[in-house]
Short mmCIF file of C-alpha atoms and ligand atoms in Angstrom, two decimals:
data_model
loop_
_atom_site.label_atom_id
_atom_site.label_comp_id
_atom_site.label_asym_id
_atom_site.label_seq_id
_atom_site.Cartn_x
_atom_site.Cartn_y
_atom_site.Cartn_z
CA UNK A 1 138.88 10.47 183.65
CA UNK A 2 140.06 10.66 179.94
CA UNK A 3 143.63 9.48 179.72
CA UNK A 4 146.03 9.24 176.69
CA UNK A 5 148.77 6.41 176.99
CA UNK A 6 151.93 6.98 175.31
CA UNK A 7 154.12 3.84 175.16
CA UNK A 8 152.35 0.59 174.79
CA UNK A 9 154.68 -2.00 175.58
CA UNK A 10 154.74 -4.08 178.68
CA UNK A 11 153.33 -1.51 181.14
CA UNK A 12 150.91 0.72 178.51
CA UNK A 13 149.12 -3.32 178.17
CA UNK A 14 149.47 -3.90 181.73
CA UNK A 15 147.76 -0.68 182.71
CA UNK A 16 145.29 -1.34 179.92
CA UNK A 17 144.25 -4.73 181.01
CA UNK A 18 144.01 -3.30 184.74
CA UNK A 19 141.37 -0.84 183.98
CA UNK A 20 139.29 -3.22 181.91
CA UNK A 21 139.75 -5.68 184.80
CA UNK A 22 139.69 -3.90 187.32
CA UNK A 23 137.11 -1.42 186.30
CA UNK A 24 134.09 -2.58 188.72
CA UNK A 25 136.42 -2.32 191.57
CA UNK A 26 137.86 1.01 190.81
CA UNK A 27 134.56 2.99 190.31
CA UNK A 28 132.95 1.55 193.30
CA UNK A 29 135.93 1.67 195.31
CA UNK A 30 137.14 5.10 194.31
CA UNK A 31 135.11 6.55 191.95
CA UNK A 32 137.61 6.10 189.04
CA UNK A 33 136.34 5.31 185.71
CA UNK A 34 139.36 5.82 183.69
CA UNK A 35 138.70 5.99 179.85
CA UNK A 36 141.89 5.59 177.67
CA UNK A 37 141.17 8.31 174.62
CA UNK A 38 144.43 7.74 172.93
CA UNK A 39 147.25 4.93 172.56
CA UNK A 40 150.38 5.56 170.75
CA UNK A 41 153.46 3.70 169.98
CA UNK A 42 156.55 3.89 168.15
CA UNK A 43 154.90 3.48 164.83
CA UNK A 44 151.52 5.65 164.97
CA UNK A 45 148.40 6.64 167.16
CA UNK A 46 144.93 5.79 167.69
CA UNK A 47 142.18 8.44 169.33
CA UNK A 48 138.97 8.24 169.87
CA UNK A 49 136.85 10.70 172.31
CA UNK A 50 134.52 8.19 173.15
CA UNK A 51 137.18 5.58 174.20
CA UNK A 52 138.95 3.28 172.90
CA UNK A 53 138.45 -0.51 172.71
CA UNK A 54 140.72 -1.77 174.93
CA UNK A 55 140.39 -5.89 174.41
CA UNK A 56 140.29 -5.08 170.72
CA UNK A 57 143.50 -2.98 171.02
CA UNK A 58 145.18 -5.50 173.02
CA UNK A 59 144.54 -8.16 170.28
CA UNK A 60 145.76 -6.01 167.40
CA UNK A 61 149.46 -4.96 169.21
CA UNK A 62 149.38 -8.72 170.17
CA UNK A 63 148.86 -9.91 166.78
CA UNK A 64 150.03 -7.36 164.60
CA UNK A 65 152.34 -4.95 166.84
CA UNK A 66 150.13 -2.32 165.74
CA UNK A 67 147.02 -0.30 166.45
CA UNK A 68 146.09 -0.71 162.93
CA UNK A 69 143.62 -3.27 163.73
CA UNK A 70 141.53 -1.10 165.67
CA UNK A 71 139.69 0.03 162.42
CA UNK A 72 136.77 2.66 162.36
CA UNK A 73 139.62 5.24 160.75
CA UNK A 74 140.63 5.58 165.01
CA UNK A 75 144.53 4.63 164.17
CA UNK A 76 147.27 6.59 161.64
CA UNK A 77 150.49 5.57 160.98
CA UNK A 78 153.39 7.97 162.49
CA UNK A 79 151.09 10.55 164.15
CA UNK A 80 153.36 10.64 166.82
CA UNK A 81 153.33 11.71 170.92
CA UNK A 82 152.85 15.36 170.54
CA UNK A 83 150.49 15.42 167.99
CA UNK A 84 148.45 13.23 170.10
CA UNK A 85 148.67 15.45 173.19
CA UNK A 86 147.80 18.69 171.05
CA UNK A 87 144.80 16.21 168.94
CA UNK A 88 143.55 14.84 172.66
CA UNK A 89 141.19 16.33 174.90
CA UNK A 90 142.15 14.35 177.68
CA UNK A 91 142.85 14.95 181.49
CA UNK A 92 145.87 13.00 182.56
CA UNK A 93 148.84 11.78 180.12
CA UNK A 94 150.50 8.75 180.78
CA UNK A 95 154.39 8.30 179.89
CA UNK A 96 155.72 4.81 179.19
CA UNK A 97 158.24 5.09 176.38
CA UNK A 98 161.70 3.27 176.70
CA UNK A 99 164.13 4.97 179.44
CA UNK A 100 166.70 6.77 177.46
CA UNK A 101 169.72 8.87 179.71
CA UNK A 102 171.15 10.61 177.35
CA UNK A 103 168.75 12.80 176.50
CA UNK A 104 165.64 11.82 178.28
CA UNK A 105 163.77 11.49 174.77
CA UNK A 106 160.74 10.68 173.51
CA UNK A 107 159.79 10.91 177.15
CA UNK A 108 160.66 14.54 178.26
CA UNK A 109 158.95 15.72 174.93
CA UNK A 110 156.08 14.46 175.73
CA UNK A 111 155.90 15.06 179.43
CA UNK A 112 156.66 18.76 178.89
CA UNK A 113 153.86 19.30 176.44
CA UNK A 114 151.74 17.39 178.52
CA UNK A 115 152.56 19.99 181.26
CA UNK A 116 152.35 22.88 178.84
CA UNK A 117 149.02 22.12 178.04
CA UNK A 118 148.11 21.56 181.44
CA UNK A 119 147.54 17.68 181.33
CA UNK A 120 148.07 15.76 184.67
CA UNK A 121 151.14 13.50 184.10
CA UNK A 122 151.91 9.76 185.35
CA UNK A 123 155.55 9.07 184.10
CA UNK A 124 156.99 5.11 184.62
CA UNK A 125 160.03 6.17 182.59
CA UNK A 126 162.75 7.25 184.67
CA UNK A 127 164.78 8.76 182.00
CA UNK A 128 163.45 12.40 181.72
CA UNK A 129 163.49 12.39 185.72
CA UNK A 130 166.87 11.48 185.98
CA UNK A 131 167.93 14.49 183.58
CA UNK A 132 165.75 16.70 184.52
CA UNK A 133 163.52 16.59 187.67
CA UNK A 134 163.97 19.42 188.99
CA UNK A 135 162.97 21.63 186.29
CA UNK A 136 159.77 19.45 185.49
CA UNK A 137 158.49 19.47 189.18
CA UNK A 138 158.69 23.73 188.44
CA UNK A 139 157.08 23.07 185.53
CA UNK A 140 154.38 20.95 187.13
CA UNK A 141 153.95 23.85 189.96
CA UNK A 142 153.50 26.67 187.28
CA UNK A 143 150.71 24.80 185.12
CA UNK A 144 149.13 23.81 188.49
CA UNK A 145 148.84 19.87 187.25
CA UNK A 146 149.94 16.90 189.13
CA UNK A 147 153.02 15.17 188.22
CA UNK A 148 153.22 11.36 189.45
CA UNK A 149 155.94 8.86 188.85
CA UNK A 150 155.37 5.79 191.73
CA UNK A 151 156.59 3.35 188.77
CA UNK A 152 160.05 4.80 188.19
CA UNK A 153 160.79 3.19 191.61
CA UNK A 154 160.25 0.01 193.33
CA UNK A 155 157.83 -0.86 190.49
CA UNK A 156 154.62 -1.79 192.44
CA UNK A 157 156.30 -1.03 196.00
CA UNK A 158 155.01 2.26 196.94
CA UNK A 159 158.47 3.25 197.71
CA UNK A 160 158.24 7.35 197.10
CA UNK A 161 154.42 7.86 198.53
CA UNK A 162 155.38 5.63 202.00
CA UNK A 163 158.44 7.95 202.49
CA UNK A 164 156.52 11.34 201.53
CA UNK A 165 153.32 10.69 203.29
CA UNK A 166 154.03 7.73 206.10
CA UNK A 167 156.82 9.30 207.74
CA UNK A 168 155.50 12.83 208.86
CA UNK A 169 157.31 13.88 211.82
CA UNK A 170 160.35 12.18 211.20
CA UNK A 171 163.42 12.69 209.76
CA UNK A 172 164.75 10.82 207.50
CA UNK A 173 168.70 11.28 207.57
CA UNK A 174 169.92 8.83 204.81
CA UNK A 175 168.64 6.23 201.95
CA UNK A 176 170.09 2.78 200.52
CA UNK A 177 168.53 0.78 198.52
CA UNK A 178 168.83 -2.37 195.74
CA UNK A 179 167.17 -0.75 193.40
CA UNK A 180 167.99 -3.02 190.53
CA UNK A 181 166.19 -6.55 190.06
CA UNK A 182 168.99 -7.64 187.30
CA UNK A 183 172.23 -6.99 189.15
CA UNK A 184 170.85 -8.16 192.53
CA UNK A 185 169.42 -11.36 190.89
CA UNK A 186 173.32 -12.02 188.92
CA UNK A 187 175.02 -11.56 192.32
CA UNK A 188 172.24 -13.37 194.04
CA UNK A 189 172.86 -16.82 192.18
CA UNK A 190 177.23 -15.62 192.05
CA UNK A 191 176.29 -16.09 195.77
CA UNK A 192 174.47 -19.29 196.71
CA UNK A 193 175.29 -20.71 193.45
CA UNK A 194 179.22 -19.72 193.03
CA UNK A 195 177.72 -19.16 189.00
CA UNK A 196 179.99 -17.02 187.16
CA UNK A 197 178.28 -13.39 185.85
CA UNK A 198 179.05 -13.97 182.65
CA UNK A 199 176.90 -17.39 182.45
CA UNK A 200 173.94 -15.89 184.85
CA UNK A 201 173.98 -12.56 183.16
CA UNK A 202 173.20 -15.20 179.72
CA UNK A 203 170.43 -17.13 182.25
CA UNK A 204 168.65 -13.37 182.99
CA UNK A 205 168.35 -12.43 179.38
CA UNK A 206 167.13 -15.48 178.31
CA UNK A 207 163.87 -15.38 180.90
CA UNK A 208 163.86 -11.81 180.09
CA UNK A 209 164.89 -10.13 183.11
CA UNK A 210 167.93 -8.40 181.46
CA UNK A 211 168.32 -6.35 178.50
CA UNK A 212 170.11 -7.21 175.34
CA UNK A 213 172.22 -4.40 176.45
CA UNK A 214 173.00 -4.87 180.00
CA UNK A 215 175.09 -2.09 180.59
CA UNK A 216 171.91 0.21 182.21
CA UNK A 217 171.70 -2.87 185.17
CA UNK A 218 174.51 -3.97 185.70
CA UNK A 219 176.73 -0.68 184.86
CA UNK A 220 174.76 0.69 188.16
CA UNK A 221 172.92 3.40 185.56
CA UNK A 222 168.79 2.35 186.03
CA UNK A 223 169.69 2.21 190.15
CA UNK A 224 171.71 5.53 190.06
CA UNK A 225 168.16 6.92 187.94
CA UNK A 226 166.28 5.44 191.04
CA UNK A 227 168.29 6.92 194.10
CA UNK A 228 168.55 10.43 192.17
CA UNK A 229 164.58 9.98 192.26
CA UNK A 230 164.03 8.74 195.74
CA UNK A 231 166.12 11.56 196.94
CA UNK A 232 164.82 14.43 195.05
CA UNK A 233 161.11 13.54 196.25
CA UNK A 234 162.19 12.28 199.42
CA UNK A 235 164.91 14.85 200.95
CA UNK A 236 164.16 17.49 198.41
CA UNK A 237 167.53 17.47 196.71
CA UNK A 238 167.80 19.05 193.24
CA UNK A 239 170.16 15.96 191.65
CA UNK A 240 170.20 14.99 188.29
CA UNK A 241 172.10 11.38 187.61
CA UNK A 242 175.17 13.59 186.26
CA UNK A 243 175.10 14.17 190.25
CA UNK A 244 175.91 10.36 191.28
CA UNK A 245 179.09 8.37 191.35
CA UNK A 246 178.76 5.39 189.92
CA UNK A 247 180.11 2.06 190.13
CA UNK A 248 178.45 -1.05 188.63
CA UNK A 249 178.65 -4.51 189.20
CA UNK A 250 181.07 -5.37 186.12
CA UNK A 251 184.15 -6.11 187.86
CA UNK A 252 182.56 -8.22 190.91
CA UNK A 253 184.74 -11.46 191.10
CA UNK A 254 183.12 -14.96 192.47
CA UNK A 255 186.80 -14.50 194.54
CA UNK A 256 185.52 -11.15 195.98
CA UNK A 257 181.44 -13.03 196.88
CA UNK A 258 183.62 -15.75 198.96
CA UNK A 259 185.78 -13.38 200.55
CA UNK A 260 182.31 -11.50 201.68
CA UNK A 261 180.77 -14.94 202.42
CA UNK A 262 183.42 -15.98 204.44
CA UNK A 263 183.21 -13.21 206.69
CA UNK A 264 179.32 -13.08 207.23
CA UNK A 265 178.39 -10.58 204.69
CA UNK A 266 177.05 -10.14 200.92
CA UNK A 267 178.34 -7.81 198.07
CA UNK A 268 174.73 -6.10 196.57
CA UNK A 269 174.90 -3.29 194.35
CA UNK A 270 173.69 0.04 196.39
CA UNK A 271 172.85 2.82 195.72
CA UNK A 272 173.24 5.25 198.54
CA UNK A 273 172.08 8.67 199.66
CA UNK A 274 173.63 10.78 202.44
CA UNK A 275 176.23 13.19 202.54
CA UNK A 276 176.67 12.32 198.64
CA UNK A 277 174.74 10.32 196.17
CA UNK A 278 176.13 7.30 195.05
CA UNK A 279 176.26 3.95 193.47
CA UNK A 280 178.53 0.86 194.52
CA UNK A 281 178.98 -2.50 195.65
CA UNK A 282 179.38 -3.00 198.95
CA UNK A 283 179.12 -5.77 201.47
CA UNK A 284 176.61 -5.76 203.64
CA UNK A 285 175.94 -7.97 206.96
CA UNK A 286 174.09 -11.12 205.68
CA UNK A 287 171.38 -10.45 208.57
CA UNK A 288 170.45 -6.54 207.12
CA UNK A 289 167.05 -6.75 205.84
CA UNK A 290 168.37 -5.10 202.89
CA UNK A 291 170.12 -8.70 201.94
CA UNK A 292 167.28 -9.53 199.67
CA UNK A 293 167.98 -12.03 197.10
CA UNK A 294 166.59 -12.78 193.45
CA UNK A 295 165.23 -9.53 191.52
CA UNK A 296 163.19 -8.53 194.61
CA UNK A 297 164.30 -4.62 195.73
CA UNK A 298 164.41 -3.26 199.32
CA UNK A 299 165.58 0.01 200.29
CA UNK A 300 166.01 1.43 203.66
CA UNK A 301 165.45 4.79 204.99
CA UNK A 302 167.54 5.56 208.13
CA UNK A 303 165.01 8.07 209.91
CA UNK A 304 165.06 10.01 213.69
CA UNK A 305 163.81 8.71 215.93
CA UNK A 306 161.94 6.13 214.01
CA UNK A 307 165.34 4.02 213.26
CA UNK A 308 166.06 2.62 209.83
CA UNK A 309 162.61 1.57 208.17
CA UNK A 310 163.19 -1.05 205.18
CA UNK A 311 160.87 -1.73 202.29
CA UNK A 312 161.11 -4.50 199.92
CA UNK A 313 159.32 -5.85 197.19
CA UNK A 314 159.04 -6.48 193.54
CA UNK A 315 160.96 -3.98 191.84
CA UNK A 316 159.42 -4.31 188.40
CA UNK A 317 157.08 -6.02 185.94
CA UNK A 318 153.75 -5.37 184.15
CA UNK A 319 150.80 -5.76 186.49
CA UNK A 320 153.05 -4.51 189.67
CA UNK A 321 154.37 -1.03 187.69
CA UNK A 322 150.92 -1.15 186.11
CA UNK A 323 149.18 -0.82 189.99
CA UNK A 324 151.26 1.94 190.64
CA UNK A 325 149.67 4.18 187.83
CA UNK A 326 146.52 3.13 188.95
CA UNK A 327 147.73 4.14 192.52
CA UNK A 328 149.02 7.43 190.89
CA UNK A 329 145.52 7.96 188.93
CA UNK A 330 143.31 7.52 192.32
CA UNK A 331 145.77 10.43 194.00
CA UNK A 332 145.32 12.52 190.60
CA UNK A 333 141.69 11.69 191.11
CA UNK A 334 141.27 12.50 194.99
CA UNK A 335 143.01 15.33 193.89
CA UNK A 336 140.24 16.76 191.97
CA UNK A 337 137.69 15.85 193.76
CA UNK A 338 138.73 18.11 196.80
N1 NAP B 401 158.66 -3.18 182.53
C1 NAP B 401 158.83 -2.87 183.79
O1 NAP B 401 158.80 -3.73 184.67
C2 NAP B 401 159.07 -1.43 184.19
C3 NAP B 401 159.09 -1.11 185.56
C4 NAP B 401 159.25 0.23 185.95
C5 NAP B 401 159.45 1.19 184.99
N2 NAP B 401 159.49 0.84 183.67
C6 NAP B 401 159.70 1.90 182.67
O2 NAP B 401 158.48 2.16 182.00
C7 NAP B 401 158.74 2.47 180.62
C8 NAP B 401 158.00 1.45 179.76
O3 NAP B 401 158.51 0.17 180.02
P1 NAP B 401 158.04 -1.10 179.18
O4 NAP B 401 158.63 -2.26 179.88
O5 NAP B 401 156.60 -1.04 178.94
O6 NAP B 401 158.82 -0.85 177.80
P2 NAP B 401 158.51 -1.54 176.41
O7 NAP B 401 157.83 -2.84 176.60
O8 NAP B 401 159.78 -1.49 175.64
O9 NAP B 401 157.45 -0.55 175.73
C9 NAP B 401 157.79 0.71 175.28
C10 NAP B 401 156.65 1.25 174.46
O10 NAP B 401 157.00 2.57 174.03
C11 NAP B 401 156.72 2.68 172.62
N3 NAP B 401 157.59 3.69 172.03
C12 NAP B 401 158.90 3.64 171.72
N4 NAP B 401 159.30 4.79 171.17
C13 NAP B 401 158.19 5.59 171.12
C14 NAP B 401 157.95 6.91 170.65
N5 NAP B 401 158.92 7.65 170.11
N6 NAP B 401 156.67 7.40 170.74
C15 NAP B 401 155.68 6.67 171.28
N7 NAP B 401 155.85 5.41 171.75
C16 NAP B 401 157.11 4.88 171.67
C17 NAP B 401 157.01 1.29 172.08
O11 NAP B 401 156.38 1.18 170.82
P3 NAP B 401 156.33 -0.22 170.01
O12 NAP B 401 155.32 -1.04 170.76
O13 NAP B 401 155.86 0.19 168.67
O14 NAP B 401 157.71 -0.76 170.05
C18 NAP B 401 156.36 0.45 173.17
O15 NAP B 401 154.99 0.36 172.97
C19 NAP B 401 160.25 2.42 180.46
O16 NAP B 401 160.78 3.71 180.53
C20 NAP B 401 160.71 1.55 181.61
O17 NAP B 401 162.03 1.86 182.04
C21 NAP B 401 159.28 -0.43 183.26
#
């Protein structure tokens, strides 16, 4: 399976470490032999038919933050996402540029020409979902290509495929979730630790869980992005993020945690799906399995007659968003082979 990767940052090296790995396992396992044809990043591309190198392109963004050091003539500076769609002959294109929700760009560029010319698509960047899902799944339908995004949520927790597939029969009437590692880790340590945000919001930058600019955590934005996706795949909604009230985390006191505490309950940041998406803080009974703490996710679907279901897991990093394109390839992959 020829695949071009566009973004390679922390996933695009994750996912390219995985398949050199991890490449025993998934032929004999699944009959996946993914070769990575193209690589591009903010500065220029590298392509090569017969695949490219991956521990030698690893090295050279390691070393030089560029592809450059791929040699052979395989890498030019500023041939950018689209060209390398149009320049590829490959089967599946991979989207993990920087999430952007203004405009949903690079990423809906490239996903749409990617569609257009009838390339599969695996998307980890939540941005041109959250503006415009609806319009790509169409789009996705009419070229007859598969259109995959398990990363956007949960990260490695196969949040979106376990609601779609593992609850046939049921119905699921609403969803909640912490869908935000950064937020729930800041009023995680507000909590046991009676930190202040300000000084645990410094702590999460500095081991690299939070952004320079926080404001997409802990302003509620990346898990409004998440619930608008859940609940488009999930209960076939047609929201966009322009859709969802939202409320972040900014104005949580340590006075409003010990008010919580002292009544036998936790303020998380949820989003929430059911008569109206939306994103909050609320307190929630410190025995609900949704009181995770740290930057672990969990999200719970309420479902008849099965009762409320709740997974939780990792909701980001490398190898675990990584797995799920790998998870996403072997369905694009079964797929075919039917
Ligand atoms: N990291 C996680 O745990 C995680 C989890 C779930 C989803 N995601 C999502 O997955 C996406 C990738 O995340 P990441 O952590 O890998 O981000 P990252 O480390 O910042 O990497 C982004 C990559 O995109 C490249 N890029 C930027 N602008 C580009 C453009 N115009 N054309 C082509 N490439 C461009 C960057 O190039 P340079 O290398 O030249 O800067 C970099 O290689 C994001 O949308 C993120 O929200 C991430």
């Amino acid at each position: 399976m020829r695949v071009l990767l566009i973004g390679f940052g922390v996933v695009g090296q994750s996912f390219a470490e995985l398949v050199e790995s991890e490449s025993k396992k998934l032929a004999k396992d699944y009959g996946l032999r993914p070769k990575i044809v193209g690589i591009v990043d903010s500065r220029g591309a590298a392509l090569a038919q017969e695949g490219i190198d991956i521990k030698k392109a690893l090295i050279s963004k390691r070393d030089s933050g560029s592809l450059e050091g791929l040699g052979g003539g395989l890498y030019t500076a500023g041939r950018n996402g689209l060209d390398a769609i149009r320049e590829t002959d490959c089967e599946v294109v991979i989207e993990a540029t920087p999430t952007d929700l203004k405009k949903g760009e690079p990423g809906l560029s490239h996903v749409r020409a990617a569609m257009k010319e009838k390339r599969h698509v695996i998307c980890t960047n939540k941005g041109p979902l959250a503006i415009a899902m609806p319009a790509l799944i169409e789009l996705a339908h009419h070229n007859k290509i598969v259109f995959k995004f398990s990363g956007t949520v949960g990260g490695g927790t196969p949040v979106l495929d376990f609601a779609k597939k593992c609850l046939d029969g049921s119905q699921i009437r609403s969803i909640s979730g912490i869908l935000n590692g950064t937020s729930n880790y800041i009023l995680s340590k507000m909590t046991s630790d009676g930190a202040q945000m300000k000084d645990v919001l410094a702590e999460a930058q500095k081991f690299g869980y939070a952004e320079a600019d926080p404001t997409y955590d802990i302003g509620g934005f990346d898990t409004a992005c998440k619930l608008v996706i859940t609940s488009n795949y999930v209960l076939g909604t047609s929201l966009s993020i322009k859709d969802v009230g939202i409320r972040g985390i900014t104005e949580i006191t340590n006075q409003d945690i010990l008010r919580a505490k002292s009544k036998g309950y936790a303020v998380k940041l949820i989003g929430r799906m059911d008569t109206k998406p939306k994103v909050a803080p609320e307190e929630i009974p410190i025995t609900h399995p949704l009181n995770v703490s740290g930057t672990f996710n969990a999200i719970a679907f309420d479902t008849y007659p099965a009762g409320e279901i709740t997974l939780v897991g990792k909701g980001a990093g490398g190898k675990e968003t990584a797995s799920s394109v790998i998870r996403d390839l072997i369905e694009i992959r079964r797929t075919f082979a039917r």
